[in-house]
Coordinates of C-alpha atoms in Angstrom, one line a residue:
Chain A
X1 CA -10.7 -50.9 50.0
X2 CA -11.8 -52.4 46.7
X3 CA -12.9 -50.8 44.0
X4 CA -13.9 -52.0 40.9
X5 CA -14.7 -49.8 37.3
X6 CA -16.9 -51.5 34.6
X7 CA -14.3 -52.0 32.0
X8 CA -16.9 -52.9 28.9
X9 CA -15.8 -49.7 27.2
X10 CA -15.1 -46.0 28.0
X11 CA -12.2 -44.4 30.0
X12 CA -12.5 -46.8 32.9
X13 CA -8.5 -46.6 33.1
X14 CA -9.1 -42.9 34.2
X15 CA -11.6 -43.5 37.4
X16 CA -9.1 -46.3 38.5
X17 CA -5.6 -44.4 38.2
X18 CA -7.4 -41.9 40.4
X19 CA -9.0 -44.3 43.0
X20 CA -5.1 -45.5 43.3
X21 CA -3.5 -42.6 44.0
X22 CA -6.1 -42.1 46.7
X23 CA -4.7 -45.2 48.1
X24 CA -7.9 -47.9 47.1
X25 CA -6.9 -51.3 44.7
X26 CA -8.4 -50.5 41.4
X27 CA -9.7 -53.3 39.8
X28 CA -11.7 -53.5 36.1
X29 CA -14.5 -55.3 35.9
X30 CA -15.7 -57.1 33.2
X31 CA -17.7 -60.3 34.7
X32 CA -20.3 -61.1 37.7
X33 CA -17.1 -62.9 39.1
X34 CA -15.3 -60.1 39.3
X35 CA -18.2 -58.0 40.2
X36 CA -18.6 -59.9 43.6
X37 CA -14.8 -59.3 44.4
X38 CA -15.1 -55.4 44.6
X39 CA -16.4 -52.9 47.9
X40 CA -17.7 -49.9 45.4
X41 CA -17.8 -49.6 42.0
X42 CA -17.3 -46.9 39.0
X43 CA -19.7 -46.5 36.1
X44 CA -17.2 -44.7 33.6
X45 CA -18.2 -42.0 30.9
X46 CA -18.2 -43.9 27.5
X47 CA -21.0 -44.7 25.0
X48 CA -24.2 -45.5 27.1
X49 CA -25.8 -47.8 24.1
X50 CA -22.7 -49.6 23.9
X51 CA -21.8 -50.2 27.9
X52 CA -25.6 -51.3 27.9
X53 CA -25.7 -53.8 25.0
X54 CA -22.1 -56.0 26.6
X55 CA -23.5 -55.6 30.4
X56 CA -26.9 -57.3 28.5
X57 CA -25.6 -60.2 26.4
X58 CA -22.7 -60.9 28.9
X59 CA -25.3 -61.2 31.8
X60 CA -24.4 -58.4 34.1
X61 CA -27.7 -56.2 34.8
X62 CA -28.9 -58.6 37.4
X63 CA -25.7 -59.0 39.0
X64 CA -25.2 -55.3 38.6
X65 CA -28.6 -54.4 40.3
X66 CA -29.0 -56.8 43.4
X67 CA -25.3 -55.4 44.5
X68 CA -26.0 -52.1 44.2
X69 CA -29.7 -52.2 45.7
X70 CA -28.1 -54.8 48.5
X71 CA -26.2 -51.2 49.4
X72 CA -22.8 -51.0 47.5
X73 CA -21.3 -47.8 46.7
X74 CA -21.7 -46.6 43.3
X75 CA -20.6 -43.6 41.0
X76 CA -22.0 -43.4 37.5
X77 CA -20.0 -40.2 35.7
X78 CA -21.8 -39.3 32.4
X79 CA -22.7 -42.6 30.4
X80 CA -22.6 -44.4 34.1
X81 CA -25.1 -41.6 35.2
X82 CA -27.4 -42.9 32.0
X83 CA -27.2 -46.4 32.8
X84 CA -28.1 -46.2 36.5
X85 CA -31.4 -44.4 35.7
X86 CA -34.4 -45.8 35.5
X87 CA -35.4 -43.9 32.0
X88 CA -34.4 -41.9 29.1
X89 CA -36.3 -39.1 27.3
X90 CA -36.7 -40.2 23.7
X91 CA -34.5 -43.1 23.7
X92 CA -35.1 -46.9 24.9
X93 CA -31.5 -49.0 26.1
X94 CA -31.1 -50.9 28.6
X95 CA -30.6 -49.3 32.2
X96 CA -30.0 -50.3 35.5
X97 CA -33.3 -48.6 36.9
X98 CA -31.4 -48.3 40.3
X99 CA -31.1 -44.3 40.6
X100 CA -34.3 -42.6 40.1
X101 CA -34.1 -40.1 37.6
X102 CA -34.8 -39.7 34.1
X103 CA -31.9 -38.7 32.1
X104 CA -31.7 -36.5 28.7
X105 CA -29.1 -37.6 26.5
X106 CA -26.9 -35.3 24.6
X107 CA -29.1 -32.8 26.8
X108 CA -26.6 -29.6 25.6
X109 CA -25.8 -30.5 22.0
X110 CA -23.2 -32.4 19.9
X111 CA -19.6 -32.4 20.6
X112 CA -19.1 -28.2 19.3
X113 CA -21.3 -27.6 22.9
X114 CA -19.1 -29.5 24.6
X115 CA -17.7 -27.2 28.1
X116 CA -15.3 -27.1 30.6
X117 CA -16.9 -25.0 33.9
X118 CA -16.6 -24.2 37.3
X119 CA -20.0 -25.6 39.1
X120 CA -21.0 -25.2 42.9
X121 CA -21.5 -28.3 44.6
X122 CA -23.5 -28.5 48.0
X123 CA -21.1 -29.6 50.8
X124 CA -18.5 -28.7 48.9
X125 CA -16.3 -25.1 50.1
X126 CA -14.7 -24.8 46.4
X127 CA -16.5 -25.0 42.9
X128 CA -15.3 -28.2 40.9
X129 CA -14.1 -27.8 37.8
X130 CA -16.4 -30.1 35.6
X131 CA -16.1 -31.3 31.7
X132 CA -19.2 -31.9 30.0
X133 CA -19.0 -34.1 26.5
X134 CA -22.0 -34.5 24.9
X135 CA -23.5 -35.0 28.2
X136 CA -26.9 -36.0 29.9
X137 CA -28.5 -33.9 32.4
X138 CA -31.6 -34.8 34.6
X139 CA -34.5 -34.0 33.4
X140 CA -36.7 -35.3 36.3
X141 CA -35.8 -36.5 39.8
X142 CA -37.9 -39.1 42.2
X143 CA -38.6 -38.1 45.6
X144 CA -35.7 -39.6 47.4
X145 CA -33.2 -38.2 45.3
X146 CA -30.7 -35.3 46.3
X147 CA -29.3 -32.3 43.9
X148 CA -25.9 -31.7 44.6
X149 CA -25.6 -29.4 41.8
X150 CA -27.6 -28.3 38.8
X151 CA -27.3 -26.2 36.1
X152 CA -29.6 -23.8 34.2
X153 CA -31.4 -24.7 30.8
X154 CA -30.4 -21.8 28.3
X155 CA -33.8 -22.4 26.8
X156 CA -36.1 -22.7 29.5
X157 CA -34.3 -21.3 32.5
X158 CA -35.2 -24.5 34.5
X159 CA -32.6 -25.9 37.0
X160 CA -31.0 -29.0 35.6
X161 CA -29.4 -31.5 38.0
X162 CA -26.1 -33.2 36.8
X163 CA -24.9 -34.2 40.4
X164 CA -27.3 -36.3 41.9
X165 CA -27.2 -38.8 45.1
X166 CA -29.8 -41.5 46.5
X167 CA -28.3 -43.0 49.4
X168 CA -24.9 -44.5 48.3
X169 CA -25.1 -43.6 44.8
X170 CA -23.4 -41.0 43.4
X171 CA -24.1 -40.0 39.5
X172 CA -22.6 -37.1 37.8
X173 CA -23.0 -35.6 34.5
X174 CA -19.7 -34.6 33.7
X175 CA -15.8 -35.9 33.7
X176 CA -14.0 -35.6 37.6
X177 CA -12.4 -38.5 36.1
X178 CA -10.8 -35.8 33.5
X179 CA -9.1 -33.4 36.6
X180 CA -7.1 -33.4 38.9
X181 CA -9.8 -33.2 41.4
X182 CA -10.4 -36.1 43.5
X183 CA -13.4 -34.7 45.9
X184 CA -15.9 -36.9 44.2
X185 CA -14.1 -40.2 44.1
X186 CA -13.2 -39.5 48.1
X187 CA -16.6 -39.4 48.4
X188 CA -17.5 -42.3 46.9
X189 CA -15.0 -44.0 48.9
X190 CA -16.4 -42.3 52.3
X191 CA -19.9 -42.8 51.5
X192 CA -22.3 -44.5 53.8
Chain B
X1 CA -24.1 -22.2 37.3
X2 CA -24.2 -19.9 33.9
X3 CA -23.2 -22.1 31.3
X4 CA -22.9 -19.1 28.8
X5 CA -19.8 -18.2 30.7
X6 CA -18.2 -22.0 29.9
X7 CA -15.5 -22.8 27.4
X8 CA -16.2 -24.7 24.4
X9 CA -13.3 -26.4 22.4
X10 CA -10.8 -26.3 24.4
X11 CA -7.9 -29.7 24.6
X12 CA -9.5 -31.1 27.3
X13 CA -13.0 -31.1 26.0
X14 CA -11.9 -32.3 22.7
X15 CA -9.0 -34.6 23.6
X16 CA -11.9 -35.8 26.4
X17 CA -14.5 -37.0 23.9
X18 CA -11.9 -40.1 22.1
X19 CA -11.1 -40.9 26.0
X20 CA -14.8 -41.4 26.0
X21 CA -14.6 -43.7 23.0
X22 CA -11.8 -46.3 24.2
X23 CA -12.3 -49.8 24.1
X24 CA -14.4 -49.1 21.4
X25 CA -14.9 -49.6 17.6
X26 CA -15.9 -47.1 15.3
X27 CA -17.4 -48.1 12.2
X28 CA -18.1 -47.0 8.6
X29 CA -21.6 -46.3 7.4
X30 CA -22.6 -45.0 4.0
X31 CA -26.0 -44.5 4.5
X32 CA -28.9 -44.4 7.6
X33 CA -29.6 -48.4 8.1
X34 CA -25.7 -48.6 7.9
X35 CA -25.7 -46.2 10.8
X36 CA -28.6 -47.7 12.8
X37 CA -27.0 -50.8 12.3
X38 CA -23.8 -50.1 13.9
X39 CA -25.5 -48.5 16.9
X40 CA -27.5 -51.2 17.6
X41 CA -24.3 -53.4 17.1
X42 CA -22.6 -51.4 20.3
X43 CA -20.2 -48.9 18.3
X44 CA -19.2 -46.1 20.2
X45 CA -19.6 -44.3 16.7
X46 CA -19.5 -43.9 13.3
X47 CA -17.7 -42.5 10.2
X48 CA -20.3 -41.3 7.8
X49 CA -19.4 -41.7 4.4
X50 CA -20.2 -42.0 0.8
X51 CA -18.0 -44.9 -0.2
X52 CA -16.1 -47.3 2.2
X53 CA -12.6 -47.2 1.1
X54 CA -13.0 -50.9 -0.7
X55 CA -15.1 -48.8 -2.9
X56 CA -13.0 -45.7 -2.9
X57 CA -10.3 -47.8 -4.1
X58 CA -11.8 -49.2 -6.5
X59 CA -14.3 -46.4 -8.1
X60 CA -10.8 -44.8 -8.5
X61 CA -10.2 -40.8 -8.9
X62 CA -10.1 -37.8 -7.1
X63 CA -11.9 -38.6 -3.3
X64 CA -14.0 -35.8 -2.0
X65 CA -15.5 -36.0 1.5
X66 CA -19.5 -36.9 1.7
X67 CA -22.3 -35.0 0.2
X68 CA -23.9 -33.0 3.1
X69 CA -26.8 -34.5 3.0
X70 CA -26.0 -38.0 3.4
X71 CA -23.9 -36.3 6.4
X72 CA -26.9 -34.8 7.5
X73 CA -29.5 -37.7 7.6
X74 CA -26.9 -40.0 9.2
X75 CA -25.8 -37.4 12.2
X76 CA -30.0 -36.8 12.9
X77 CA -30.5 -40.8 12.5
X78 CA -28.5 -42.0 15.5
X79 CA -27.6 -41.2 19.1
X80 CA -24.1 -42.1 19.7
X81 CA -21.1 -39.4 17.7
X82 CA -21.2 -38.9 14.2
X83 CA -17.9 -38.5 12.4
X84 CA -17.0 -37.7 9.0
X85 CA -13.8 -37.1 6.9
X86 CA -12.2 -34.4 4.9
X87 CA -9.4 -34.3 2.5
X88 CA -5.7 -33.6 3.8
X89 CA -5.4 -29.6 3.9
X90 CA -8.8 -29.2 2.6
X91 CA -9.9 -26.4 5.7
X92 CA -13.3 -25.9 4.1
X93 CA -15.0 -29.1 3.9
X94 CA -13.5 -29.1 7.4
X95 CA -15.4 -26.1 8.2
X96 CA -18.8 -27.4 6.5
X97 CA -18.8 -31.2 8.2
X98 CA -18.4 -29.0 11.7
X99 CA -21.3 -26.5 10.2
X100 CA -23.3 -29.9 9.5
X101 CA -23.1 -30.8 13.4
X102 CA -20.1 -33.8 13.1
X103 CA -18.9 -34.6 16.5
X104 CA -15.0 -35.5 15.0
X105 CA -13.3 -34.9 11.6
X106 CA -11.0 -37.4 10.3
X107 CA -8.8 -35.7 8.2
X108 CA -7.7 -38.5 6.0
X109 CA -5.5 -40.2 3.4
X110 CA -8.4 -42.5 2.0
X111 CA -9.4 -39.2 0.7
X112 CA -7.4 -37.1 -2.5
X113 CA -5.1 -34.9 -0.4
X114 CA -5.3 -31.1 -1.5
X115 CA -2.1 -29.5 0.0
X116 CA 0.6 -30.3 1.4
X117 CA -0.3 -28.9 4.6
X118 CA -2.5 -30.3 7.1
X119 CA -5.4 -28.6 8.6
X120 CA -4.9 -25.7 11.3
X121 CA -7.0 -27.7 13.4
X122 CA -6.8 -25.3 16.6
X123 CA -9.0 -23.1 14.6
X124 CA -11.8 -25.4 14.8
X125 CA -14.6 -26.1 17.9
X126 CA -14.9 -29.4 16.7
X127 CA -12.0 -31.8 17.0
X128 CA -9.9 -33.9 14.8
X129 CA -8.5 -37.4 14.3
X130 CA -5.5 -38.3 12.2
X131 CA -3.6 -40.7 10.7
X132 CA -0.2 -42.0 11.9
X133 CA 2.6 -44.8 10.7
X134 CA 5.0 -43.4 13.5
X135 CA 5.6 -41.1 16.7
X136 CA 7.3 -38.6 14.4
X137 CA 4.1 -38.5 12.4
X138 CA 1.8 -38.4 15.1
X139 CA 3.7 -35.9 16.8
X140 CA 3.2 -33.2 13.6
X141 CA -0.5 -34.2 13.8
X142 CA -1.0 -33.3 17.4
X143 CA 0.7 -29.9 17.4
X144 CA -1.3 -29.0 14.1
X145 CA -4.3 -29.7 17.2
X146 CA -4.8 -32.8 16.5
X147 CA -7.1 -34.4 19.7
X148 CA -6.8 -38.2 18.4
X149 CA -4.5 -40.0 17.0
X150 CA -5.1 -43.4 14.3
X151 CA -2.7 -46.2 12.5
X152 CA -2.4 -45.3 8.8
X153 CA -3.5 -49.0 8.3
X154 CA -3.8 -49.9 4.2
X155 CA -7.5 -49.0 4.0
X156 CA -9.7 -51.0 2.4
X157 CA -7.6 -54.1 1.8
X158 CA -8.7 -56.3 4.8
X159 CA -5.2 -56.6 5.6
X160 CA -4.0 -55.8 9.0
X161 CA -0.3 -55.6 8.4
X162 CA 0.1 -52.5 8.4
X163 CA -1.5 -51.3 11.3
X164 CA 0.3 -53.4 13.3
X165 CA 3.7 -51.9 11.9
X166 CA 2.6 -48.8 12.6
X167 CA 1.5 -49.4 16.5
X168 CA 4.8 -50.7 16.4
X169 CA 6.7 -48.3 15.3
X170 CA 5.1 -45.7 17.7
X171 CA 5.2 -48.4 20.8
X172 CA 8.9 -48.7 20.0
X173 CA 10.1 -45.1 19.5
X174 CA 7.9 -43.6 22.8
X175 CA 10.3 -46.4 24.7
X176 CA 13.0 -45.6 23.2
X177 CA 12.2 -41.7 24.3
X178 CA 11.7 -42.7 27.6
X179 CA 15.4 -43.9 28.3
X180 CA 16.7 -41.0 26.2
X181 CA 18.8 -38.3 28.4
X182 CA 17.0 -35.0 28.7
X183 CA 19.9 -33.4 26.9
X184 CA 19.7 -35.9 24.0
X185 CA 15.8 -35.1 23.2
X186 CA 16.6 -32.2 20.7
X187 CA 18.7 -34.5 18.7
X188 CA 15.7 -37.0 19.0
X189 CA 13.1 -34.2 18.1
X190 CA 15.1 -33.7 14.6
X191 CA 15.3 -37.2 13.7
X192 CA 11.7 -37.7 14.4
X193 CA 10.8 -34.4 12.8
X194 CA 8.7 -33.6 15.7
X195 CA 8.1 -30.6 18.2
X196 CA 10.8 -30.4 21.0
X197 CA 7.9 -29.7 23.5
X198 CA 6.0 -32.7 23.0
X199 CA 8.8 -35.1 22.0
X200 CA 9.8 -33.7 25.6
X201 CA 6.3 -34.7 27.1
X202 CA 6.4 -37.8 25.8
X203 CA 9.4 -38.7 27.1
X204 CA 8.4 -37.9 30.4
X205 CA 5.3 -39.2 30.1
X206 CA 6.2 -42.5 28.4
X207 CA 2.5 -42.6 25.8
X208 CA 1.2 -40.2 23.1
X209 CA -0.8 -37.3 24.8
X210 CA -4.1 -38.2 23.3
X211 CA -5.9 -41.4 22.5
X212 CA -4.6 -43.8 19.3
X213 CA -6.8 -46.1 18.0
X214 CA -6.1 -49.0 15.3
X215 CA -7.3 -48.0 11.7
X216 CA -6.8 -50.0 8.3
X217 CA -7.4 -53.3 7.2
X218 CA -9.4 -54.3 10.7
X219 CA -11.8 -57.5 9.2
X220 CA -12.0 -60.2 12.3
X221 CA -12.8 -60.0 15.6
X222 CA -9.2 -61.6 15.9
X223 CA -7.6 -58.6 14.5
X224 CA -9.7 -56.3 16.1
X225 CA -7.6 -58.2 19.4
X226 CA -4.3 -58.1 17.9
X227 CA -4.8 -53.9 17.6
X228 CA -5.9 -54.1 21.3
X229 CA -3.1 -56.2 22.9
X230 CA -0.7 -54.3 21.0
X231 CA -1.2 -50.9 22.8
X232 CA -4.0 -49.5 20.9
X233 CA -7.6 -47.9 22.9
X234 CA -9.8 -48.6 20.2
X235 CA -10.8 -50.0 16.7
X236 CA -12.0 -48.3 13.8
X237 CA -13.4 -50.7 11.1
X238 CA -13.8 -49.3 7.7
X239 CA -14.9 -51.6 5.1
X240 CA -14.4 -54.5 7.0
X241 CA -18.1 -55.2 8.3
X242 CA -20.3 -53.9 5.3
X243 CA -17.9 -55.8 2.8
X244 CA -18.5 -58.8 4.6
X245 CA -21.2 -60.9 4.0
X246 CA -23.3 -60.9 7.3
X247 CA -22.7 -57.1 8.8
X248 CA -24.8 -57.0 11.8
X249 CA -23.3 -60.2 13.3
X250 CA -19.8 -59.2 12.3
X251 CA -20.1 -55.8 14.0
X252 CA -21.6 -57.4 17.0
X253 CA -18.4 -59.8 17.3
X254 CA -15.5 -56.7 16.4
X255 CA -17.7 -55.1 19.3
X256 CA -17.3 -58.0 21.6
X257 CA -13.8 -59.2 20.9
X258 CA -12.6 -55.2 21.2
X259 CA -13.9 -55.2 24.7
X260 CA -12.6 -59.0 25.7
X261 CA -9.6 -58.8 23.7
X262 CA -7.5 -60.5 26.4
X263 CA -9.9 -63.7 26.9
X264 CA -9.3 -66.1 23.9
X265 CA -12.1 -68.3 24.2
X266 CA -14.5 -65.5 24.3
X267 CA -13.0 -64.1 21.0
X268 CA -13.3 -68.2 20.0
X269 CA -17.0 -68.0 21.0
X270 CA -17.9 -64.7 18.5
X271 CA -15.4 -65.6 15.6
X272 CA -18.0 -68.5 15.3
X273 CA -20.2 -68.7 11.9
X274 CA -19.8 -65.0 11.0
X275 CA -19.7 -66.0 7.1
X276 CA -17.6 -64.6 4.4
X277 CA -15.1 -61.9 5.8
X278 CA -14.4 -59.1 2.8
X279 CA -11.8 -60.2 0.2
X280 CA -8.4 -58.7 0.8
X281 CA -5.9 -57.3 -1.0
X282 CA -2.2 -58.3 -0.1
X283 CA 0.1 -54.9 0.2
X284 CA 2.9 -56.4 -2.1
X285 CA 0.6 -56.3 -5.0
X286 CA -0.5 -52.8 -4.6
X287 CA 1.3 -50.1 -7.0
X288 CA 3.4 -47.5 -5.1
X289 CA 0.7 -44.9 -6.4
X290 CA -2.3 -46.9 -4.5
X291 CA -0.7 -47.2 -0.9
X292 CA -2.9 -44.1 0.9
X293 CA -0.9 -44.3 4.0
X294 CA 2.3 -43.1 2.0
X295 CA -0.6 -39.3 1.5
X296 CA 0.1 -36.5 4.2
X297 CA 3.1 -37.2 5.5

């Protein structure tokens, strides 16, 4: 299996050293050319405005969109999570509009709120240990859209989503990139 | 999940934030358009300061970090990380830029170094970059906590040289580590004046535990390249795009040529009509007392 990581910026290194040691070829991908080579494809953490500006000017949010809504795998983690929604409170960027959600930005503070936690994930039998940086959470989900984990608001007490999937995408709000644990990236590469 | 029972500020959610950042370029802004500029440009961030070090250089003196407020207005005006730097050993302004919300501190030479002794920076939630001309160096810096590691590149002077020694140097003495018996890494922690354990973990390892990006004298899109295909995960660019004479273009192309550093004609394409690149400053002709890299050893 092939599987591509958006290498415009962010720690798209990470995603593929783990996809290879799980036995897939990891490739980066920086063009539609290379986008069209690759099975499933990682949208790593990084800065959201800045993934979004290169994917713009170097012609890739088409490309981008009819492969994932033609059915290829995807897993956005934290800045991927942002781009594949199709809005974001407060702030306009480009998006992908593919996942429907609306993301908040920054939703738990600057980088001193920053966490490391254990979360429960549905389907899963352990908690994974996730690694939030200055990260997004959902602020509202579309209909077809499954919660695979959430967490609280510590203002409002509402349940937050930060592990969402719509068919074959995957979008997370936190790092599994960052650990040693490889449960979500087997199932990206199980999904169907 | 109860997030009140999470950890905040530990390695991996501060060394995680500059993984975040890679292939990136991290610019210098003095004011709010500065910053909205540089956004809008695609940096992954930016330093928020009250002189580029062109200017620091030449306004001359004792180098303080920022006034709060221009801090303040900068970290509310955009939505990507807001960094900010504090004198060498200073632990105070280190303690007000995090109490003013700053997502990294740059503890830095372009600044007047107040002691001889870096920050404690495992004191801190917020995490710290810091300046390195060699493995020894950035070895010090990272068990003082350091989470991020940058060339000591002669700022404000346009002039790359220097960062490229330095990425270098550090390229060259983690290989040499890596062939090193395990009973000759002691000896090799002395000469590098560097703790055993992670002169041990880099040899192993065979790259720095945290992120290094290239810092001082980045001005072209070219350089911005150079720093890329020689080792480094990211760019910052001090006075290089708002000395030059067209900033928002010339941010745009560093942006560009950081991420495409490999494909020459793309790097042809943006080096195209970006205007007058700042004036540099050659680092023979600086006086012994001037080189800032030579601060906070």
């Amino acid at each position: 299996m092939r599987i591509g990581a958006l290498a415009l910026q962010g720690d798209f290194r990470e995603h593929l050293h783990v996809v290879r040691a799980l036995g897939a070829d990891g490739v980066e991908v920086r063009t539609a050319d290379e986008l069209e080579t690759v099975d499933a494809l990682i949208i790593p953490g990084g800065e959201s405005t800045a993934i979004g500006r290169l994917a713009t000017i170097y012609g890739l949010i088409e490309p981008l969109r009819d492969r994932i809504e033609a059915g290829m795998p995807v897993l956005g983690t934290c800045a991927g999570m942002i781009f594949l929604a199709s809005g974001t409170l407060r702030y306009e960027q480009p998006q992908l509009g593919v996942l429907d959600v609306v993301v908040e930005r920054n939703a738990f503070g600057r980088q001193v709120d920053s966490f490391e936690a254990d979360l429960d994930v549905t389907g899963f039998a352990d908690p994974v240990h996730a690694v939030f940086i200055r990260a997004p959470w959902i602020h509202k989900v579309g209909g077809d859209v499954d919660v695979l984990a959430a967490v609280e608001d510590p203002e409002t007490g509402e349940s937050r989503p930060v592990f969402v999937r719509q068919g074959r995408i995957l979008a997370t709000s936190f790092h599994p990139e960052l650990t040693n644990d490889t449960r979500i990236h087997e199932l990206l590469m199980e999904v169907d | 999940m109860n997030t009140s029972a999470s950890e905040r500020g530990t390695d991996l959610v501060k060394r995680g934030l500059a993984e975040m950042l890679k292939g990136g370029v991290i610019m210098d802004v003095v004011n709010v358009e500065q910053a909205r500029i540089a956004e809008e440009a695609g940096a992954v961030a930016v330093m928020a300061l009250e002189r580029v070090p062109a200017d620091i250089r030449a306004h001359g003196g004792v180098a303080r970090m920022a006034d709060p407020s221009i801090v303040e207005e900068i970290v509310g005006s955009v939505s990507i990380p807001v960094m900010a730097k504090s004198r060498i050993g200073h632990f105070v302004e280190a303690q007000v830029l995090e109490s003013l919300g700053v997502d990294y501190i740059d503890e830095s030479e372009v600044l007047t170094p107040v002691d001889e002794n870096h920050i404690d920076k495992w004191n801190f939630t917020v995490p710290f970059v810091c300046g390195a001309k060699d493995l020894g160096e950035a070895l010090r810096r990272i068990g003082e906590g350091a989470a991020m590691i940058r060339t000591k590149g002669e700022p404000g002077t346009g002039n790359v040289i220097e960062a490229v020694r330095h990425m270098r140097m550090m390229n060259r003495q983690i290989r040499q580590l890596t062939v090193l018996d395990e009973n000759e890494l002691m000896a090799a922690a002395k000469e590098l004046r560097a703790p055993y354990l992670l002169v041990k973990e880099v040899a192993s390892t065979g790259k720095l535990p945290v992120v290094n990006f290239a810092a001082g004298g980045i001005a072209t899109p070219a350089d911005a390249a150079l720093m890329m295909q020689l080792g480094c995960d990211g760019v910052f660019v001090g006075s290089g795009i708002f000395k030059s004479g067209d900033p928002s273009v010339r941010a745009r192309a560093i942006v560009e040529a950081t991420t495409f550093y490999q494909d020459a004609g793309k790097i042809a394409k943006v080096s195209r009509n970006l205007g007058e690149a700042m004036v540099g400053i050659n680092i023979d002709t600086l006086a012994p007392e001037d080189r800032m890299q030579d601060r906070g050893l």
